[in-house]
PDB file of C-alpha atoms in Angstrom:
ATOM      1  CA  UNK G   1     170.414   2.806 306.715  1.00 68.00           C
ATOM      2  CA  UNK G   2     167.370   0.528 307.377  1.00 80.00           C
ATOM      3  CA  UNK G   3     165.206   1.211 303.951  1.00 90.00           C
ATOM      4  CA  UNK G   4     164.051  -2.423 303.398  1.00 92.00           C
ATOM      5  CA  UNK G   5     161.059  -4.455 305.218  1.00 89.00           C
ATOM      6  CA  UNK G   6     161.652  -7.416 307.346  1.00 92.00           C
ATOM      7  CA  UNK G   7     160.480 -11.291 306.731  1.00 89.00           C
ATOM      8  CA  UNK G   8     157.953 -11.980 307.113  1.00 88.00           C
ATOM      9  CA  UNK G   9     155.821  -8.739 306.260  1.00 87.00           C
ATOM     10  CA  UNK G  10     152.829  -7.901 308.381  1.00 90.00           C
ATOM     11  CA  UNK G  11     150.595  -6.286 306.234  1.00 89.00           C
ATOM     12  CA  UNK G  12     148.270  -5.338 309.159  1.00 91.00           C
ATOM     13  CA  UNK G  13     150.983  -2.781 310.538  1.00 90.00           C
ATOM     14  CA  UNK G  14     150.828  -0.999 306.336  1.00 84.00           C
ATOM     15  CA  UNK G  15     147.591  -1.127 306.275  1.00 91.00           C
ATOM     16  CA  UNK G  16     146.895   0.715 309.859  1.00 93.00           C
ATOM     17  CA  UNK G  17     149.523   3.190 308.679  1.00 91.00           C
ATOM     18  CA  UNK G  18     152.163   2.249 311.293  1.00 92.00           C
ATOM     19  CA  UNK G  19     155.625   1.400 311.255  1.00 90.00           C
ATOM     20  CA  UNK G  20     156.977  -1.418 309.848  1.00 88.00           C
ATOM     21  CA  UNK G  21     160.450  -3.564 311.111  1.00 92.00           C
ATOM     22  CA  UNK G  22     162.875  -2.012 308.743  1.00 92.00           C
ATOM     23  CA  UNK G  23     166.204  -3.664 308.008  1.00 95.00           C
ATOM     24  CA  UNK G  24     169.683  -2.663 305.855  1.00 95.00           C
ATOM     25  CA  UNK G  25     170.432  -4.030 303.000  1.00 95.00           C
ATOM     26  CA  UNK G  26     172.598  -7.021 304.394  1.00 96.00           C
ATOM     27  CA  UNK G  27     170.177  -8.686 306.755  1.00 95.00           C
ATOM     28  CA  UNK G  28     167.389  -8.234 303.642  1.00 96.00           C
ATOM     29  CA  UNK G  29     169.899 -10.128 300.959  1.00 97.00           C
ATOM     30  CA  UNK G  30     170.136 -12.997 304.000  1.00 97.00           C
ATOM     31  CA  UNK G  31     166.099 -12.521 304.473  1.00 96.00           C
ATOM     32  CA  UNK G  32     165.785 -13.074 300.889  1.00 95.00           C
ATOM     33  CA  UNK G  33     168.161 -16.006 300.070  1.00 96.00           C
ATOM     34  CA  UNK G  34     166.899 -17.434 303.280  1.00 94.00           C
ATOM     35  CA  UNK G  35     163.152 -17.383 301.547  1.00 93.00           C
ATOM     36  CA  UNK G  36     164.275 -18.544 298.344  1.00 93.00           C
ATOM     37  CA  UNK G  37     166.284 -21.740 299.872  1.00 91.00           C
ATOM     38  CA  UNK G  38     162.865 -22.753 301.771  1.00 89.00           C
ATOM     39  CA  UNK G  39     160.626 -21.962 298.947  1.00 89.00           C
ATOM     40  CA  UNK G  40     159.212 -25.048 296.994  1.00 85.00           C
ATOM     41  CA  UNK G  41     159.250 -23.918 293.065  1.00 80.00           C
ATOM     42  CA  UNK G  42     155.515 -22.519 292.189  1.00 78.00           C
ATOM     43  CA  UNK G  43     154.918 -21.603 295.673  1.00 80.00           C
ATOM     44  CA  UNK G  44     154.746 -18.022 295.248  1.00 82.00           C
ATOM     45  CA  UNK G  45     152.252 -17.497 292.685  1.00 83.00           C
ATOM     46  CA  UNK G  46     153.211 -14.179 291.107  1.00 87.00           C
ATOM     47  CA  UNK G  47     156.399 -16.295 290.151  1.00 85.00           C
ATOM     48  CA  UNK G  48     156.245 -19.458 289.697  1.00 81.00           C
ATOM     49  CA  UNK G  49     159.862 -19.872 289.290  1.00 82.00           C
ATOM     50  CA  UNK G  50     160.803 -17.805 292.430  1.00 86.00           C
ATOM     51  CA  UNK G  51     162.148 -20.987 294.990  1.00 84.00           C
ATOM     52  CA  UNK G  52     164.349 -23.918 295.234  1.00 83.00           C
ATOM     53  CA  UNK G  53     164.424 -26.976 293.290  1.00 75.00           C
ATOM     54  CA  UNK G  54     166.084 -28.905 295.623  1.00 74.00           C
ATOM     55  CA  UNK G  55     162.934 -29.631 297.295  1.00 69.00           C
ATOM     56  CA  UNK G  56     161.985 -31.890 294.532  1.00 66.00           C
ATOM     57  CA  UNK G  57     164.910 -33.966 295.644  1.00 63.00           C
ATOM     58  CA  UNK G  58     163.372 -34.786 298.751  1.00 60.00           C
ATOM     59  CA  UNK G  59     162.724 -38.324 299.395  1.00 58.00           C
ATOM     60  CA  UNK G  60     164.724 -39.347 296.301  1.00 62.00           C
ATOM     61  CA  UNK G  61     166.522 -42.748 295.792  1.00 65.00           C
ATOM     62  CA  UNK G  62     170.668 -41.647 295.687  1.00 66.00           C
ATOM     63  CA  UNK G  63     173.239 -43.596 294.065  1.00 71.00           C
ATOM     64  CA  UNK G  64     176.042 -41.882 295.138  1.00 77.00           C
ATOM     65  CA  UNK G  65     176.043 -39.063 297.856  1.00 77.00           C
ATOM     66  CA  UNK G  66     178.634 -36.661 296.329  1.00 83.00           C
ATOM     67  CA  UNK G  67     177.318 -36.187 293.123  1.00 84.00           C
ATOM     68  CA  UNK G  68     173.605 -35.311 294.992  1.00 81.00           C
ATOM     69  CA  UNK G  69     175.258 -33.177 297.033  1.00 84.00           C
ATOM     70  CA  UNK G  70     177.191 -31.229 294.108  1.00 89.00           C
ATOM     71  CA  UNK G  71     173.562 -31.256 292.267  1.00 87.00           C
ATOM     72  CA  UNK G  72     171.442 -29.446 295.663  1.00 86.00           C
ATOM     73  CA  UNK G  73     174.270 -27.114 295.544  1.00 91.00           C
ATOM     74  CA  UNK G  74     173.813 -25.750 291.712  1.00 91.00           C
ATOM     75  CA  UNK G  75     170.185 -26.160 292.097  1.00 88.00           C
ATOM     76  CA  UNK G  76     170.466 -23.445 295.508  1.00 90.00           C
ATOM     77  CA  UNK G  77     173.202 -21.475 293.269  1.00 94.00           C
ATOM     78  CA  UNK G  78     171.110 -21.404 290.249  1.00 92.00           C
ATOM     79  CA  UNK G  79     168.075 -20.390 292.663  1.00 92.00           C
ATOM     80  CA  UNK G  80     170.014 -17.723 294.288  1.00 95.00           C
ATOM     81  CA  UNK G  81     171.380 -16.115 291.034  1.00 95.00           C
ATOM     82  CA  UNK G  82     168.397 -15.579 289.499  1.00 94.00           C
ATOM     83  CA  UNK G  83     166.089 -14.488 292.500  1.00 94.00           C
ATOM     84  CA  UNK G  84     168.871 -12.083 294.573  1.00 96.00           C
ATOM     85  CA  UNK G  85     170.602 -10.202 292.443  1.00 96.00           C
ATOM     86  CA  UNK G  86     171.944  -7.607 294.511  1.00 97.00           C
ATOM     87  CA  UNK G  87     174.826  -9.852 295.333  1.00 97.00           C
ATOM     88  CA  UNK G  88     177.608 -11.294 293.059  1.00 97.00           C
ATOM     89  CA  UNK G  89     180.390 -13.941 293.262  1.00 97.00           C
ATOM     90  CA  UNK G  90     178.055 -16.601 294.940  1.00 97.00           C
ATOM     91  CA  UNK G  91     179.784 -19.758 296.474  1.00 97.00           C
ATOM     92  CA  UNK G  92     177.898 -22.583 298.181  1.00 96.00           C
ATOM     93  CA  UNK G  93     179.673 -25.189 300.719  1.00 96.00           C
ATOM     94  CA  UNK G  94     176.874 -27.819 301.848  1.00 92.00           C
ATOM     95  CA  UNK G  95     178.336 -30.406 304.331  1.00 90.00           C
ATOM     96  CA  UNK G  96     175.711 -33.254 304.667  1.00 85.00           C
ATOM     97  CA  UNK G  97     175.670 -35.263 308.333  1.00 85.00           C
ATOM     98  CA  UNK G  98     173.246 -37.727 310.059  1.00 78.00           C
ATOM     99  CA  UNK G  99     171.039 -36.374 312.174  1.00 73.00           C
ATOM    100  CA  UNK G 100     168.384 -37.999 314.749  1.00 64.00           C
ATOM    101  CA  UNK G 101     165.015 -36.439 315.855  1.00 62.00           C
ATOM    102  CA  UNK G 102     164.690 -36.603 319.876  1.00 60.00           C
ATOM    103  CA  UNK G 103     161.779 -38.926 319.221  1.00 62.00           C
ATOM    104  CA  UNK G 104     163.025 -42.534 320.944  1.00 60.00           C
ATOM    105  CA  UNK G 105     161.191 -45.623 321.080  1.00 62.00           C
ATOM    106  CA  UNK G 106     163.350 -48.015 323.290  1.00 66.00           C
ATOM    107  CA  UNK G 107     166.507 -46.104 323.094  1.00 68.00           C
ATOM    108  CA  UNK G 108     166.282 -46.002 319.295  1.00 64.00           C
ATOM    109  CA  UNK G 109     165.391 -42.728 317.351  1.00 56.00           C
ATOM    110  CA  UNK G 110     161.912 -43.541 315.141  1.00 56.00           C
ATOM    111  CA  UNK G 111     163.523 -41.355 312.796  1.00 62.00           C
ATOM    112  CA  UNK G 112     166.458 -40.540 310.701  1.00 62.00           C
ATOM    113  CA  UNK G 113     167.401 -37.282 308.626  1.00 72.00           C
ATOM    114  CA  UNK G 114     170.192 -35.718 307.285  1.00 77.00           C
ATOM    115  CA  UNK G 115     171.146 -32.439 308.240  1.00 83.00           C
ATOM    116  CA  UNK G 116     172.468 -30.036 305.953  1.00 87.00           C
ATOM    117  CA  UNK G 117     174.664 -27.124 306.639  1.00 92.00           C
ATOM    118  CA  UNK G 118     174.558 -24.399 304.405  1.00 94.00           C
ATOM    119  CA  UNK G 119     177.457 -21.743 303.738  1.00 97.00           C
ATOM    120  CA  UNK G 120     176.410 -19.003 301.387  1.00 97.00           C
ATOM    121  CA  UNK G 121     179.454 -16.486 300.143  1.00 97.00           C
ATOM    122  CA  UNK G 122     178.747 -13.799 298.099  1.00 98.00           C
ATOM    123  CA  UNK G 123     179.652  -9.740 297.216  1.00 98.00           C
ATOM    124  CA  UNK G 124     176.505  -7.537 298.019  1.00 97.00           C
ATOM    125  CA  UNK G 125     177.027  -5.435 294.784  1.00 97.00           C
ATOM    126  CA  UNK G 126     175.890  -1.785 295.886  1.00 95.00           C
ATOM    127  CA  UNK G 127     178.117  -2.021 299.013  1.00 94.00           C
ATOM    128  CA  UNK G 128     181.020  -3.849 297.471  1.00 96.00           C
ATOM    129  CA  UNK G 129     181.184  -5.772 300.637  1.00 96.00           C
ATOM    130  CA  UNK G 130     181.237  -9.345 301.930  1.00 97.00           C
ATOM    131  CA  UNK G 131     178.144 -11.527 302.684  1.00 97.00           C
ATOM    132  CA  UNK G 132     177.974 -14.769 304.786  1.00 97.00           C
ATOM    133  CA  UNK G 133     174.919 -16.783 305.297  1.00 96.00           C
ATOM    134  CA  UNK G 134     174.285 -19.813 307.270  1.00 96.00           C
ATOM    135  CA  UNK G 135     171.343 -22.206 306.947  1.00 93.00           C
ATOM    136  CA  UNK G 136     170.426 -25.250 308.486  1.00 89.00           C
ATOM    137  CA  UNK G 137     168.038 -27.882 306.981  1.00 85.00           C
ATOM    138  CA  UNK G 138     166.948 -31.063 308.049  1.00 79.00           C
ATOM    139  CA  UNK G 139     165.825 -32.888 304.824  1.00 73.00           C
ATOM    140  CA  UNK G 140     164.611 -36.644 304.032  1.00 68.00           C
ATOM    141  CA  UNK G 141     166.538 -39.591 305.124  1.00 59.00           C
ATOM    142  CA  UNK G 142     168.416 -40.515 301.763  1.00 55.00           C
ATOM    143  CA  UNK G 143     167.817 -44.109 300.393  1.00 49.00           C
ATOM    144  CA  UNK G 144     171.144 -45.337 298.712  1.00 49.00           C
ATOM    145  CA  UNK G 145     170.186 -47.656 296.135  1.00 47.00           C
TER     146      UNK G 145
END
């Protein structure tokens, strides 16, 4: 049954009194977590909180790899517990890899980022079924100091 509103919401279609892209429940969790992951924290002003504090991580000086990686993922599971809870059980695999922009400048890319793959596990409560999600971001090359 398709009783939630899609991502982004076009308020032009309420307010002319027509329909509305409706999804289930299952694409509208992955709508949601997908919002909170790319949400900076006091982006959304009716909740400051509502977001990802990983973003505050961007550009940051690492020491070692592993242990930033292990912190982005319970920042994103700490995110994602408070801000969906219609599922339960949440697991988060991040794999981190290199990753070069198609800009070149004599057969060298200008720039470098790391790519990280997101795998998002979870129990959507009201169905008592299985949710995957994956997400794909390119963040800030990491300085290891």
């Amino acid at each position: 049954m398709k009783d939630f509103y899609t991502i982004p919401l076009n308020t032009r279609l309420l307010i002319e009194k027509q329909k509305h892209p409706r999804c289930d429940l299952k694409d509208s969790v992955q709508m949601n977590i997908h919002l909170i992951i790319r949400t900076h924290f006091k982006e959304y002003r009716y909740d400051n909180s509502y977001g990802c504090m990983m973003w505050n991580k961007d550009y940051s000086t690492v020491t070692n790899v592993s242990q930033w990686s292990d912190e982005i993922k319970e920042l994103m599971l700490s995110s994602i517990e408070k801000n969906e809870l219609r599922i339960s059980n949440v697991k988060i695999d991040l794999t981190l890899e290199d990753a070069e922009i198609s800009e070149h400048y004599k057969d060298h890319p200008l720039k470098l980022k790391k790519k990280i793959t997101i795998h998002i596990t979870g129990i959507i409560k009201y169905l008592n079924e299985p949710l995957e999600h994956f997400e794909y971001l390119f963040f800030s090359p990491l300085s290891i100091g």
